[in-house]
mmCIF file of C-alpha atoms in Angstrom:
data_model
loop_
_atom_site.group_PDB
_atom_site.id
_atom_site.type_symbol
_atom_site.label_atom_id
_atom_site.label_comp_id
_atom_site.label_asym_id
_atom_site.label_seq_id
_atom_site.Cartn_x
_atom_site.Cartn_y
_atom_site.Cartn_z
ATOM 1 C CA ASP A 510 0.000 0.000 0.000
ATOM 2 C CA GLY A 511 1.910 3.075 -1.239
ATOM 3 C CA GLY A 512 1.739 6.478 0.314
ATOM 4 C CA ILE A 513 3.001 8.859 2.932
ATOM 5 C CA THR A 514 2.875 7.954 6.599
ATOM 6 C CA GLN A 515 3.073 10.522 9.335
ATOM 7 C CA SER A 516 3.388 9.644 12.978
ATOM 8 C CA PRO A 517 2.243 10.189 15.575
ATOM 9 C CA LYS A 518 -1.231 11.453 14.745
ATOM 10 C CA TYR A 519 -1.301 13.518 17.962
ATOM 11 C CA LEU A 520 1.666 14.814 19.915
ATOM 12 C CA PHE A 521 2.031 16.845 23.080
ATOM 13 C CA ARG A 522 5.061 18.926 23.905
ATOM 14 C CA LYS A 523 6.162 20.211 27.253
ATOM 15 C CA GLU A 524 7.822 23.575 27.687
ATOM 16 C CA GLY A 525 11.471 23.504 26.664
ATOM 17 C CA GLN A 526 11.185 20.143 24.979
ATOM 18 C CA ASN A 527 12.210 19.167 21.470
ATOM 19 C CA VAL A 528 9.863 16.809 19.652
ATOM 20 C CA THR A 529 10.315 14.977 16.370
ATOM 21 C CA LEU A 530 7.586 14.292 13.836
ATOM 22 C CA SER A 531 8.058 11.359 11.522
ATOM 23 C CA CYS A 532 7.339 11.313 7.782
ATOM 24 C CA GLU A 533 7.977 8.240 5.643
ATOM 25 C CA GLN A 534 7.089 7.668 1.988
ATOM 26 C CA ASN A 535 7.293 4.577 -0.212
ATOM 27 C CA LEU A 536 6.416 6.369 -3.452
ATOM 28 C CA ASN A 537 10.079 6.606 -4.516
ATOM 29 C CA HIS A 538 9.708 10.394 -4.648
ATOM 30 C CA ASP A 539 12.793 12.576 -4.611
ATOM 31 C CA ALA A 540 11.207 15.681 -3.086
ATOM 32 C CA MET A 541 9.642 16.036 0.353
ATOM 33 C CA TYR A 542 8.085 18.981 2.174
ATOM 34 C CA TRP A 543 6.915 20.074 5.608
ATOM 35 C CA TYR A 544 4.030 22.511 6.032
ATOM 36 C CA ARG A 545 2.445 24.083 9.059
ATOM 37 C CA GLN A 546 -1.279 24.793 9.131
ATOM 38 C CA ASP A 547 -2.922 26.867 11.844
ATOM 39 C CA PRO A 548 -6.690 26.642 12.465
ATOM 40 C CA GLY A 549 -8.610 28.079 9.555
ATOM 41 C CA GLN A 550 -5.409 29.077 7.785
ATOM 42 C CA GLY A 551 -3.489 28.063 4.709
ATOM 43 C CA LEU A 552 -0.314 26.026 4.307
ATOM 44 C CA ARG A 553 3.018 27.586 5.244
ATOM 45 C CA LEU A 554 6.215 25.904 4.058
ATOM 46 C CA ILE A 555 8.722 25.083 6.780
ATOM 47 C CA TYR A 556 11.433 23.086 4.963
ATOM 48 C CA TYR A 557 11.773 21.145 1.760
ATOM 49 C CA SER A 558 14.236 18.681 0.286
ATOM 50 C CA GLN A 559 14.732 17.758 -3.332
ATOM 51 C CA ILE A 560 17.422 15.153 -2.811
ATOM 52 C CA VAL A 561 18.972 13.074 -0.069
ATOM 53 C CA ASN A 562 21.365 14.967 2.223
ATOM 54 C CA ASP A 563 20.131 18.349 0.999
ATOM 55 C CA PHE A 564 17.301 20.582 2.184
ATOM 56 C CA GLN A 565 16.262 24.234 2.052
ATOM 57 C CA LYS A 566 14.443 26.585 4.389
ATOM 58 C CA GLY A 567 10.914 27.522 3.550
ATOM 59 C CA ASP A 568 9.016 30.599 4.693
ATOM 60 C CA ILE A 569 8.883 29.798 8.435
ATOM 61 C CA ALA A 570 11.957 27.665 9.233
ATOM 62 C CA GLU A 571 12.871 29.368 12.524
ATOM 63 C CA GLY A 572 12.495 27.007 15.477
ATOM 64 C CA TYR A 573 12.464 23.891 13.288
ATOM 65 C CA SER A 574 15.099 21.506 11.975
ATOM 66 C CA VAL A 575 15.071 18.621 9.495
ATOM 67 C CA SER A 576 17.289 15.877 8.129
ATOM 68 C CA ARG A 577 17.191 13.848 4.931
ATOM 69 C CA GLU A 578 19.504 10.903 5.425
ATOM 70 C CA LYS A 579 17.301 8.505 3.448
ATOM 71 C CA LYS A 580 15.148 9.061 0.403
ATOM 72 C CA GLU A 581 12.123 7.638 2.199
ATOM 73 C CA SER A 582 12.361 9.689 5.377
ATOM 74 C CA PHE A 583 12.155 13.406 6.222
ATOM 75 C CA PRO A 584 11.718 13.919 9.973
ATOM 76 C CA LEU A 585 10.896 17.333 11.396
ATOM 77 C CA THR A 586 12.103 18.439 14.830
ATOM 78 C CA VAL A 587 10.194 21.178 16.575
ATOM 79 C CA THR A 588 12.735 22.730 18.894
ATOM 80 C CA SER A 589 12.223 24.617 22.135
ATOM 81 C CA ALA A 590 13.054 27.775 20.182
ATOM 82 C CA GLN A 591 9.650 27.512 18.472
ATOM 83 C CA LYS A 592 7.547 29.430 20.981
ATOM 84 C CA ASN A 593 4.180 28.772 19.394
ATOM 85 C CA PRO A 594 4.313 25.206 18.090
ATOM 86 C CA THR A 595 0.635 24.316 18.404
ATOM 87 C CA ALA A 596 -0.514 23.549 14.860
ATOM 88 C CA PHE A 597 -1.325 20.848 12.331
ATOM 89 C CA TYR A 598 1.837 19.647 10.575
ATOM 90 C CA LEU A 599 1.609 18.179 7.103
ATOM 91 C CA CYS A 600 4.285 16.289 5.222
ATOM 92 C CA ALA A 601 4.140 15.960 1.445
ATOM 93 C CA SER A 602 6.196 14.454 -1.346
ATOM 94 C CA SER A 603 6.459 14.846 -5.099
ATOM 95 C CA ILE A 604 8.307 13.024 -7.843
ATOM 96 C CA SER A 605 11.054 15.569 -8.342
ATOM 97 C CA GLY A 606 10.054 18.878 -6.805
ATOM 98 C CA GLY A 607 9.334 22.170 -8.523
ATOM 99 C CA GLY A 608 5.810 22.256 -9.877
ATOM 100 C CA ASP A 609 5.139 18.564 -9.491
ATOM 101 C CA ILE A 610 1.918 17.338 -7.908
ATOM 102 C CA GLN A 611 2.256 16.937 -4.155
ATOM 103 C CA TYR A 612 0.902 14.006 -2.140
ATOM 104 C CA PHE A 613 0.174 14.643 1.507
ATOM 105 C CA GLY A 614 0.277 12.529 4.630
ATOM 106 C CA ALA A 615 -2.570 12.516 7.147
ATOM 107 C CA GLY A 616 -0.796 15.030 9.384
ATOM 108 C CA THR A 617 0.309 15.360 12.999
ATOM 109 C CA ARG A 618 -1.501 17.608 15.457
ATOM 110 C CA LEU A 619 0.949 19.096 17.929
ATOM 111 C CA SER A 620 -0.171 20.730 21.151
ATOM 112 C CA VAL A 621 1.696 22.278 24.039
ATOM 113 C CA LEU A 622 1.006 21.039 27.559
ATOM 114 C CA GLY B 746 7.624 38.110 -3.618
ATOM 115 C CA GLN B 747 5.746 35.428 -5.524
ATOM 116 C CA GLN B 748 2.300 35.066 -4.045
ATOM 117 C CA VAL B 749 -0.973 33.547 -5.048
ATOM 118 C CA MET B 750 -4.000 35.425 -3.786
ATOM 119 C CA GLN B 751 -7.184 33.429 -3.324
ATOM 120 C CA ILE B 752 -10.706 34.752 -2.761
ATOM 121 C CA PRO B 753 -13.058 34.542 -1.050
ATOM 122 C CA GLN B 754 -11.673 33.296 2.238
ATOM 123 C CA TYR B 755 -15.028 31.827 3.239
ATOM 124 C CA GLN B 756 -18.172 30.943 1.322
ATOM 125 C CA HIS B 757 -21.451 29.701 2.738
ATOM 126 C CA VAL B 758 -23.953 28.415 0.204
ATOM 127 C CA GLN B 759 -27.288 26.676 0.270
ATOM 128 C CA GLU B 760 -27.141 23.107 -0.925
ATOM 129 C CA GLY B 761 -27.785 23.120 -4.648
ATOM 130 C CA GLU B 762 -26.328 26.572 -5.247
ATOM 131 C CA ASP B 763 -23.178 27.135 -7.256
ATOM 132 C CA PHE B 764 -19.775 28.045 -5.811
ATOM 133 C CA THR B 765 -16.697 29.695 -7.276
ATOM 134 C CA THR B 766 -13.242 30.397 -5.894
ATOM 135 C CA TYR B 767 -10.597 32.483 -7.631
ATOM 136 C CA CYS B 768 -6.811 32.587 -7.617
ATOM 137 C CA ASN B 769 -4.662 35.430 -8.890
ATOM 138 C CA SER B 770 -0.943 35.865 -9.367
ATOM 139 C CA SER B 771 0.983 39.017 -10.276
ATOM 140 C CA THR B 772 3.347 36.983 -12.477
ATOM 141 C CA THR B 773 2.899 34.243 -15.050
ATOM 142 C CA LEU B 774 2.602 30.714 -13.770
ATOM 143 C CA SER B 775 4.026 27.580 -15.360
ATOM 144 C CA ASN B 776 1.043 25.637 -14.094
ATOM 145 C CA ILE B 777 -1.598 25.825 -11.415
ATOM 146 C CA GLN B 778 -2.972 23.001 -9.299
ATOM 147 C CA TRP B 779 -6.065 22.665 -7.159
ATOM 148 C CA TYR B 780 -6.363 20.703 -3.925
ATOM 149 C CA LYS B 781 -9.252 19.916 -1.591
ATOM 150 C CA GLN B 782 -8.952 19.472 2.164
ATOM 151 C CA ARG B 783 -11.920 17.969 3.967
ATOM 152 C CA PRO B 784 -12.510 19.094 7.560
ATOM 153 C CA GLY B 785 -9.954 17.343 9.764
ATOM 154 C CA GLY B 786 -8.226 15.865 6.736
ATOM 155 C CA HIS B 787 -5.271 16.544 4.533
ATOM 156 C CA PRO B 788 -5.056 18.240 1.117
ATOM 157 C CA VAL B 789 -5.786 15.976 -1.825
ATOM 158 C CA PHE B 790 -4.813 16.817 -5.386
ATOM 159 C CA LEU B 791 -7.727 17.542 -7.720
ATOM 160 C CA ILE B 792 -6.304 18.775 -11.010
ATOM 161 C CA GLN B 793 -3.434 20.506 -12.792
ATOM 162 C CA LEU B 794 -3.792 23.152 -15.496
ATOM 163 C CA VAL B 795 -0.869 23.898 -17.779
ATOM 164 C CA LYS B 796 -2.038 25.577 -20.987
ATOM 165 C CA SER B 797 -3.208 29.137 -21.476
ATOM 166 C CA GLY B 798 -7.021 29.278 -21.468
ATOM 167 C CA GLU B 799 -7.317 25.647 -20.450
ATOM 168 C CA VAL B 800 -10.650 24.390 -19.145
ATOM 169 C CA LYS B 801 -11.058 21.028 -17.459
ATOM 170 C CA LYS B 802 -14.124 19.407 -15.966
ATOM 171 C CA GLN B 803 -14.585 16.766 -13.304
ATOM 172 C CA LYS B 804 -18.293 15.990 -12.954
ATOM 173 C CA ARG B 805 -19.738 19.134 -11.317
ATOM 174 C CA LEU B 806 -16.330 20.849 -10.996
ATOM 175 C CA THR B 807 -15.008 23.159 -13.715
ATOM 176 C CA PHE B 808 -11.441 24.452 -13.587
ATOM 177 C CA GLN B 809 -10.152 27.321 -15.733
ATOM 178 C CA PHE B 810 -6.694 28.779 -16.367
ATOM 179 C CA GLY B 811 -6.587 32.337 -17.653
ATOM 180 C CA GLU B 812 -5.255 33.339 -21.019
ATOM 181 C CA ALA B 813 -2.317 35.142 -19.421
ATOM 182 C CA LYS B 814 -1.672 32.201 -17.073
ATOM 183 C CA LYS B 815 -1.971 34.525 -14.081
ATOM 184 C CA ASN B 816 -5.371 33.527 -12.759
ATOM 185 C CA SER B 817 -7.527 30.479 -12.278
ATOM 186 C CA SER B 818 -10.940 29.551 -11.004
ATOM 187 C CA LEU B 819 -12.772 26.545 -9.647
ATOM 188 C CA HIS B 820 -16.531 26.430 -10.123
ATOM 189 C CA ILE B 821 -18.814 23.858 -8.531
ATOM 190 C CA THR B 822 -22.293 23.475 -9.958
ATOM 191 C CA ALA B 823 -25.184 22.496 -7.685
ATOM 192 C CA THR B 824 -23.197 21.993 -4.504
ATOM 193 C CA GLN B 825 -23.700 18.923 -2.350
ATOM 194 C CA THR B 826 -22.807 18.279 1.283
ATOM 195 C CA THR B 827 -19.839 16.207 0.107
ATOM 196 C CA ASP B 828 -18.307 19.380 -1.353
ATOM 197 C CA VAL B 829 -17.648 20.790 2.117
ATOM 198 C CA GLY B 830 -14.000 21.606 2.738
ATOM 199 C CA THR B 831 -11.240 24.037 1.948
ATOM 200 C CA TYR B 832 -10.116 24.447 -1.635
ATOM 201 C CA PHE B 833 -6.537 25.524 -2.276
ATOM 202 C CA CYS B 834 -4.891 26.599 -5.462
ATOM 203 C CA ALA B 835 -1.128 26.141 -5.801
ATOM 204 C CA GLY B 836 0.966 27.993 -8.349
ATOM 205 C CA ASP B 837 4.184 26.907 -9.996
ATOM 206 C CA PHE B 838 6.433 29.925 -10.601
ATOM 207 C CA GLY B 839 9.156 27.776 -12.119
ATOM 208 C CA ASN B 840 11.222 27.528 -8.959
ATOM 209 C CA GLU B 841 11.779 24.662 -6.545
ATOM 210 C CA LYS B 842 8.360 24.586 -4.900
ATOM 211 C CA LEU B 843 4.671 25.238 -5.222
ATOM 212 C CA THR B 844 3.152 28.367 -3.722
ATOM 213 C CA PHE B 845 -0.198 27.658 -2.096
ATOM 214 C CA GLY B 846 -3.039 30.138 -1.919
ATOM 215 C CA THR B 847 -4.691 30.879 1.395
ATOM 216 C CA GLY B 848 -7.668 28.671 0.596
ATOM 217 C CA THR B 849 -11.430 29.106 0.396
ATOM 218 C CA ARG B 850 -13.455 27.350 3.050
ATOM 219 C CA LEU B 851 -16.785 26.143 1.691
ATOM 220 C CA THR B 852 -19.645 25.348 4.013
ATOM 221 C CA ILE B 853 -22.981 24.021 2.821
ATOM 222 C CA ILE B 854 -26.294 24.930 4.411
ATOM 223 C CA PRO B 855 -28.609 21.897 4.014
#
């Protein structure tokens, strides 16, 4: 069953804690993306990667970090520097980036305790 | 910067009425895509428009790409409760990523 898997579905963060959101795809896509969505708002790009071991900042990268050690995986760490992390986080992938069609995971809802 | 403006932000319609959302860019797009996000769900790709003046239909949905490739619209005829959700356009400016519009949230009054 091909697709994008995000885990966990719900996540709670304590003050000063770093948390990592998982995103795995078995579509053999080169490009992967992380978006943040606040209630009733659009999609804001956090980071994206077009190839293994390379990634670029999006529009709101501050307080977040990523890695791309494997083609299939693009984990996002929400660091303690991100003061307002409560949001819905969406991971997506596309065949090769640019204007390619993007396929989204089911998302992770992050809340602060 | 490269932005895609989408209007309206919200639209409430009676079931059976039509609905239209519009996207506008200040610069020419290589292509434009439309996505639908159901409440509590994730965006799902609907369609991609590439050619100037292109019109595509999917059942009750009609998608248009402007002649100048700077604007696009999505029109739904005779809305149904299954049409509820947020509709996003996403523009390709020829760089490394898509630029998503702010979305139009459609609610249906039964």
